[in-house]
Short mmCIF file of C-alpha atoms in Angstrom, two decimals:
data_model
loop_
_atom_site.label_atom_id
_atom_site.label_comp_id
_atom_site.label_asym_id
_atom_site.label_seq_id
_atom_site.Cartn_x
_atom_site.Cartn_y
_atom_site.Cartn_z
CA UNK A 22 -30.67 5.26 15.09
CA UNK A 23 -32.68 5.54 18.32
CA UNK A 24 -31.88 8.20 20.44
CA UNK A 25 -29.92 6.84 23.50
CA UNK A 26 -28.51 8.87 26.61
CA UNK A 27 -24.56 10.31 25.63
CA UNK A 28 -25.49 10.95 21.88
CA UNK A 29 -25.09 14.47 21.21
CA UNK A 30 -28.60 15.90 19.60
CA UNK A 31 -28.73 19.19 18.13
CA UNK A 32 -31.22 21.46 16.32
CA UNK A 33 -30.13 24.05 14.08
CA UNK A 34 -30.83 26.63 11.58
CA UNK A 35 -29.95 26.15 7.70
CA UNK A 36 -27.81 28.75 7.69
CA UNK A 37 -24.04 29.04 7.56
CA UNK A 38 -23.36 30.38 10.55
CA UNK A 39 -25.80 28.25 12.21
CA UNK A 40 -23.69 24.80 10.55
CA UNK A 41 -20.43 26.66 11.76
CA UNK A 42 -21.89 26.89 15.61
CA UNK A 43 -23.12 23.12 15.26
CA UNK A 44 -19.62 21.93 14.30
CA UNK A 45 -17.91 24.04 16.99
CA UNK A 46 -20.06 21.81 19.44
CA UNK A 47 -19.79 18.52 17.74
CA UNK A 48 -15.98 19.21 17.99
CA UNK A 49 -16.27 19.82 21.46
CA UNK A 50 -18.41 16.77 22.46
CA UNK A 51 -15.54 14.46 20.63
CA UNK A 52 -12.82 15.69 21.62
CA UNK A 53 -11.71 13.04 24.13
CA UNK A 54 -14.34 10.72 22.25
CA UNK A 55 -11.89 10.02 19.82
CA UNK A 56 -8.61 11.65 18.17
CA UNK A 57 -7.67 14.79 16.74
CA UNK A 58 -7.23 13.95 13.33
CA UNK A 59 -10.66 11.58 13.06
CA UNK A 60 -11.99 14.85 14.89
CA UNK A 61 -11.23 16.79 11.59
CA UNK A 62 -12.55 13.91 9.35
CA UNK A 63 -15.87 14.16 11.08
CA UNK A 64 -16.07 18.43 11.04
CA UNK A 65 -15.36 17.68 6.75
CA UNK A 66 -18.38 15.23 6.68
CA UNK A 67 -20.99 17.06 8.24
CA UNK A 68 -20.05 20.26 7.24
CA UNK A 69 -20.27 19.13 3.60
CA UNK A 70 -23.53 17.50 4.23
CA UNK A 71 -25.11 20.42 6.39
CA UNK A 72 -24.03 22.69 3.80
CA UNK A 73 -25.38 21.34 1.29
CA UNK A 74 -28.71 20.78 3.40
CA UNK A 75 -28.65 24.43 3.69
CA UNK A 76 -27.66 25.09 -0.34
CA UNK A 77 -30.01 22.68 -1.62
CA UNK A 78 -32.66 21.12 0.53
CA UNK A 79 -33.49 24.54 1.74
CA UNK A 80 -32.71 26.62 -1.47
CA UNK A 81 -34.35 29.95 -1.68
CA UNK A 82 -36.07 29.51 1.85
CA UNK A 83 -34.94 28.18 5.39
CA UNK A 84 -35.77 25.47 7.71
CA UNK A 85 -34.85 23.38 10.86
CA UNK A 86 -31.86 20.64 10.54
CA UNK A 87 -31.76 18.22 13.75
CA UNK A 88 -28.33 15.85 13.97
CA UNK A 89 -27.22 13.37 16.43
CA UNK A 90 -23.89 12.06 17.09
CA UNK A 91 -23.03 8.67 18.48
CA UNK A 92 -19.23 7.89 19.19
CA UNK A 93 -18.70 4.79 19.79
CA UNK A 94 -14.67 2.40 19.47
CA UNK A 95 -13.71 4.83 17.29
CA UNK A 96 -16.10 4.95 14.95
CA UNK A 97 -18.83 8.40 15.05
CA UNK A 98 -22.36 7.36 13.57
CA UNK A 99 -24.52 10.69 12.59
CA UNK A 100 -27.61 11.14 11.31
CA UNK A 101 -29.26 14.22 10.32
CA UNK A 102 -33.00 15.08 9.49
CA UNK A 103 -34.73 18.10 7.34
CA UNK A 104 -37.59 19.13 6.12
CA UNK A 105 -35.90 20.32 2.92
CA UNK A 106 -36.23 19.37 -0.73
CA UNK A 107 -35.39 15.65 -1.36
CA UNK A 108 -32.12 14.77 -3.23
CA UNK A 109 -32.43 14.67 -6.73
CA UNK A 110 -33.28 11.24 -8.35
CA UNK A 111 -34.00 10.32 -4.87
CA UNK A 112 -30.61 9.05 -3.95
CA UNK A 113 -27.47 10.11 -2.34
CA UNK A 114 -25.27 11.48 -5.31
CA UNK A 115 -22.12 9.50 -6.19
CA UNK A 116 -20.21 12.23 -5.50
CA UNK A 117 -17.77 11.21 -8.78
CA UNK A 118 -15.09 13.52 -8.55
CA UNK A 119 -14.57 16.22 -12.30
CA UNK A 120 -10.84 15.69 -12.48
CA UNK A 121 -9.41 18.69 -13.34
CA UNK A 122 -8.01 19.01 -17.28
CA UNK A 123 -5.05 20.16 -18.11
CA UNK A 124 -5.76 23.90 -19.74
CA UNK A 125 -9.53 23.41 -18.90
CA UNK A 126 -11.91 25.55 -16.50
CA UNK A 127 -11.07 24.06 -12.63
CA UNK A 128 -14.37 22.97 -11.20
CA UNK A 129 -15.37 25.42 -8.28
CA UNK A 130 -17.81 23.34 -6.83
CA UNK A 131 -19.15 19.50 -6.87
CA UNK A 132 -16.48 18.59 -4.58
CA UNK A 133 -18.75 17.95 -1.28
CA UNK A 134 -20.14 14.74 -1.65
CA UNK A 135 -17.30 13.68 -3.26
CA UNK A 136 -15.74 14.00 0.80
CA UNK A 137 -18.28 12.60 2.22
CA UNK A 138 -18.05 9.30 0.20
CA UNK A 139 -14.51 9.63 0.84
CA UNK A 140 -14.18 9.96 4.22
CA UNK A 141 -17.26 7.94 5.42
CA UNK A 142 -18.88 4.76 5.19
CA UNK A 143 -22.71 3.07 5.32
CA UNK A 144 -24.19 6.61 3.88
CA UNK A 145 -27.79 5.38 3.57
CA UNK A 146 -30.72 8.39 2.29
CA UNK A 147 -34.00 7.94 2.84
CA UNK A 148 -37.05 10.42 2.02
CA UNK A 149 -39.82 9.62 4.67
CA UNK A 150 -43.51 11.45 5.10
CA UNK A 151 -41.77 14.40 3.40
CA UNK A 152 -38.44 14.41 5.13
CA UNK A 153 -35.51 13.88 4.65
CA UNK A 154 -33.07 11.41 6.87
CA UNK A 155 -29.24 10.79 6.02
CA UNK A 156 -27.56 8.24 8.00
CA UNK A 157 -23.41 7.78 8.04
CA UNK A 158 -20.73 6.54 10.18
CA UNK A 159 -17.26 8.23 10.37
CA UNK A 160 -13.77 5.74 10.95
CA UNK A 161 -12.56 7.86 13.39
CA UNK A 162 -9.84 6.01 15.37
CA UNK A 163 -9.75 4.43 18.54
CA UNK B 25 -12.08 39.20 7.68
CA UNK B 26 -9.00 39.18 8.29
CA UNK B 27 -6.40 39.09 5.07
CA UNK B 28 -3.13 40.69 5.02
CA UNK B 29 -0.95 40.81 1.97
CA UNK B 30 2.68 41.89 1.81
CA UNK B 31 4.98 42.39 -1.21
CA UNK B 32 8.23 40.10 -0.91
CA UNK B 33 10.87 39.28 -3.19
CA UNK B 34 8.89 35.45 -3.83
CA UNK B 35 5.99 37.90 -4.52
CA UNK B 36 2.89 39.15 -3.13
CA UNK B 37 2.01 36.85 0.43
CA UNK B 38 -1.59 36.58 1.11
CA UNK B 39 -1.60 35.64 5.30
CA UNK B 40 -5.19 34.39 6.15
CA UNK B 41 -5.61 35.06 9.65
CA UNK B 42 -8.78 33.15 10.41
CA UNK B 43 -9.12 29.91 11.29
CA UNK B 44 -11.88 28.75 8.98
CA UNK B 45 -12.28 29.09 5.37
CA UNK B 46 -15.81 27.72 5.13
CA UNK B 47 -18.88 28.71 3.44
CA UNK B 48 -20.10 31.14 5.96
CA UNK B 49 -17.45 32.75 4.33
CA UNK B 50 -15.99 31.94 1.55
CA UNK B 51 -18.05 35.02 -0.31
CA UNK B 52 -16.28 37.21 1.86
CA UNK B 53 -13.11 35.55 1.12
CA UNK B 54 -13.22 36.02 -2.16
CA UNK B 55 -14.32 39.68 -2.11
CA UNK B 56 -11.25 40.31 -0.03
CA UNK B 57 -9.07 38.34 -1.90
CA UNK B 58 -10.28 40.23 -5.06
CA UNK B 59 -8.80 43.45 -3.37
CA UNK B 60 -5.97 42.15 -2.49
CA UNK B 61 -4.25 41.25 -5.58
CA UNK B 62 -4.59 44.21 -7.50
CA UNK B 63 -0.97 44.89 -6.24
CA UNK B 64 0.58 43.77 -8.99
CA UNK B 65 2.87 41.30 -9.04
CA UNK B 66 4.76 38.16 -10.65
CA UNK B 67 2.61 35.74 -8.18
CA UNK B 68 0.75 35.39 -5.75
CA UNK B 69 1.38 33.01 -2.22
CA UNK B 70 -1.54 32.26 -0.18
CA UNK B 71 -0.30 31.28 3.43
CA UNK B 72 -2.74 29.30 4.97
CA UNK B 73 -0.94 28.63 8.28
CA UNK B 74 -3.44 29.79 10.52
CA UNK B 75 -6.37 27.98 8.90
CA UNK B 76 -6.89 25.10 10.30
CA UNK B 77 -9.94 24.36 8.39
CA UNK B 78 -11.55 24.18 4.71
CA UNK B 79 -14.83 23.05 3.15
CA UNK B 80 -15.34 22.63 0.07
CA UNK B 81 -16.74 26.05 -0.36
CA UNK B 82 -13.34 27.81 0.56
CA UNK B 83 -11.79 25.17 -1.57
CA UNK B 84 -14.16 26.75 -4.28
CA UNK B 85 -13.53 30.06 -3.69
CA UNK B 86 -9.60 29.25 -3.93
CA UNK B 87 -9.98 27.79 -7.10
CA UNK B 88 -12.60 31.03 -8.27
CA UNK B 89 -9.12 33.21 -6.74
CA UNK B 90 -6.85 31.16 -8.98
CA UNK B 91 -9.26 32.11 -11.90
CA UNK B 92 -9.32 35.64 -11.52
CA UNK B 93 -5.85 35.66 -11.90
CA UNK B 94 -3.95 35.55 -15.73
CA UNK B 95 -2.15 32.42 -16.73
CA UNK B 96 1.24 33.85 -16.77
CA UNK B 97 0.31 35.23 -12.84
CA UNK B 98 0.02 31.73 -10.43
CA UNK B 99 -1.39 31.14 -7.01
CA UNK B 100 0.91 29.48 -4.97
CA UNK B 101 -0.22 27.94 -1.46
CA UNK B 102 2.01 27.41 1.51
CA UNK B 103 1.76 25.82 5.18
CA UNK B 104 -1.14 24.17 4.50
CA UNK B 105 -2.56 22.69 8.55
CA UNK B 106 -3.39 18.60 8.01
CA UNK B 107 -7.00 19.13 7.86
CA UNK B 108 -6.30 21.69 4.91
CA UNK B 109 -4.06 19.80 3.44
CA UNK B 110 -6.14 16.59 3.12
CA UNK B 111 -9.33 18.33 1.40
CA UNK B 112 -6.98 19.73 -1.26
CA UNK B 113 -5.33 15.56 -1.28
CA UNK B 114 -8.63 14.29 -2.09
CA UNK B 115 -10.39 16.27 -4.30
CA UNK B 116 -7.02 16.17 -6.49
CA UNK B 117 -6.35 20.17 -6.41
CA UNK B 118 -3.20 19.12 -4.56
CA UNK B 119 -2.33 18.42 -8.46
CA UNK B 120 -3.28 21.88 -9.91
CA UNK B 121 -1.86 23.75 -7.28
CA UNK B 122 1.86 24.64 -6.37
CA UNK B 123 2.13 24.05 -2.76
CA UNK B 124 5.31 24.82 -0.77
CA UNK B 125 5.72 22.24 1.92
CA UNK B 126 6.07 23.52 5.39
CA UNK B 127 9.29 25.12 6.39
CA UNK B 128 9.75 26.29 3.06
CA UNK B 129 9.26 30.16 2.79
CA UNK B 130 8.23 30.68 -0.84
CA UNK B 131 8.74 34.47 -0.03
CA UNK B 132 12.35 34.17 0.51
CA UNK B 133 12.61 32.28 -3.00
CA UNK B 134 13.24 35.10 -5.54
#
């Protein structure tokens, strides 16, 4: 997605508290963009896939994490870039949910991309000249 | 952070007053929660009204709360926000979980 004037652009840490300032500003550039509740569907998105930027891409070190927003009827298209690790088996994971078992151990983690595929649509992963680019759009209501 | 826990007749309330459970800190969370509910009782009712969000790293460390608890000694959840309540909807813990619907007070259920 080329860069066009009204998309939000941001550069960020990969750290927590860095992801948590980023989505305080996304959520202030949409709201009036589009409605409360798609608001909250977009904060679950990237915050799953910023964290796990942070968790994984950038394990054991830290790095720089650009994303841009588009909103446009209703639907928010982000992309983010890092210069992180590349996702295992080159792809986007599935994101196939462990059901819990009855009597079992719960699953504590594994559930992010399981949202993302959830709530979003056209996820598309690429690993170019040693970075990494993750494109998505959000259904967020007119 | 800010956790406060209070002994009722329902059992021991948990109030979260933050408005994030995310994974800035859902260590934190955890730690506190940890404290918390060595006051004994029969169970244990996380009110989530003030948190009006959840990634799936405070979903984690709810379930890793749940855990550190016996069998015979459940975590309850009540007044989960919309945003809350749809992370725990699609990642199917809505299904492990007890979770009083809003305007029920678990506490005042003995």
């Amino acid at each position: 997605m080329q860069p066009e004037p009204g998309d939000l652009q941001l550069e960020l840490d990969s750290s927590p508290l860095a992801v948590r300032g980023a989505l305080t500003e996304m959520t202030a550039y949409l709201r009036g963009r589009c409605p409360e509740e798609g608001l909250a569907v977009v904060e679950i998105v990237l915050a799953e896939a910023l964290n796990n930027i942070v968790e994984h891409a950038y394990v054991g070190g830290s790095g720089r994490i650009t994303l841009c927003l588009r909103a446009h009827a209703g639907d928010v298209q982000c992309c983010i870039a890092d210069h992180g690790l590349p996702m295992p088996g080159g792809a986007a994971p599935a994101g196939r949910l462990r059901l819990p078992v009855p009597g079992g151990a719960l699953p504590e983690g594994g559930f992010g991309w399981h949202l993302i595929r959830s709530l979003s649509q056209d996820v598309d992963y690429r690993r170019v000249s040693g970075r990494n680019y993750l494109s998505l759009r959000v259904q967020a209501g007119q | 952070m800010n956790i406060q826990s209070e002994q009722t007749v329902g059992g021991l309330v948990v109030r979260v007053a933050e408005p994030r459970i995310d994974a800035a800190v859902a260590i934190r969370f955890k730690d506190r929660m940890r404290e918390l509910i060595a006051d004994p009782s029969q169970k244990v009712i996380l009110d989530l009204s003030q948190v009006g969000f959840l990634d799936s790293s405070g979903l984690g460390a709810v379930v890793a709360v749940m855990k550190m608890l016996p069998p015979d000694r459940p975590l309850e959840l009540s007044h989960l926000t919309p945003p809350v309540q749809k992370v725990f909807r699609l990642t199917r813990m809505d299904r492990v979980f007890t979770i009083h619907p809003d305007g029920a007070d678990p506490a005042d259920a003995a």
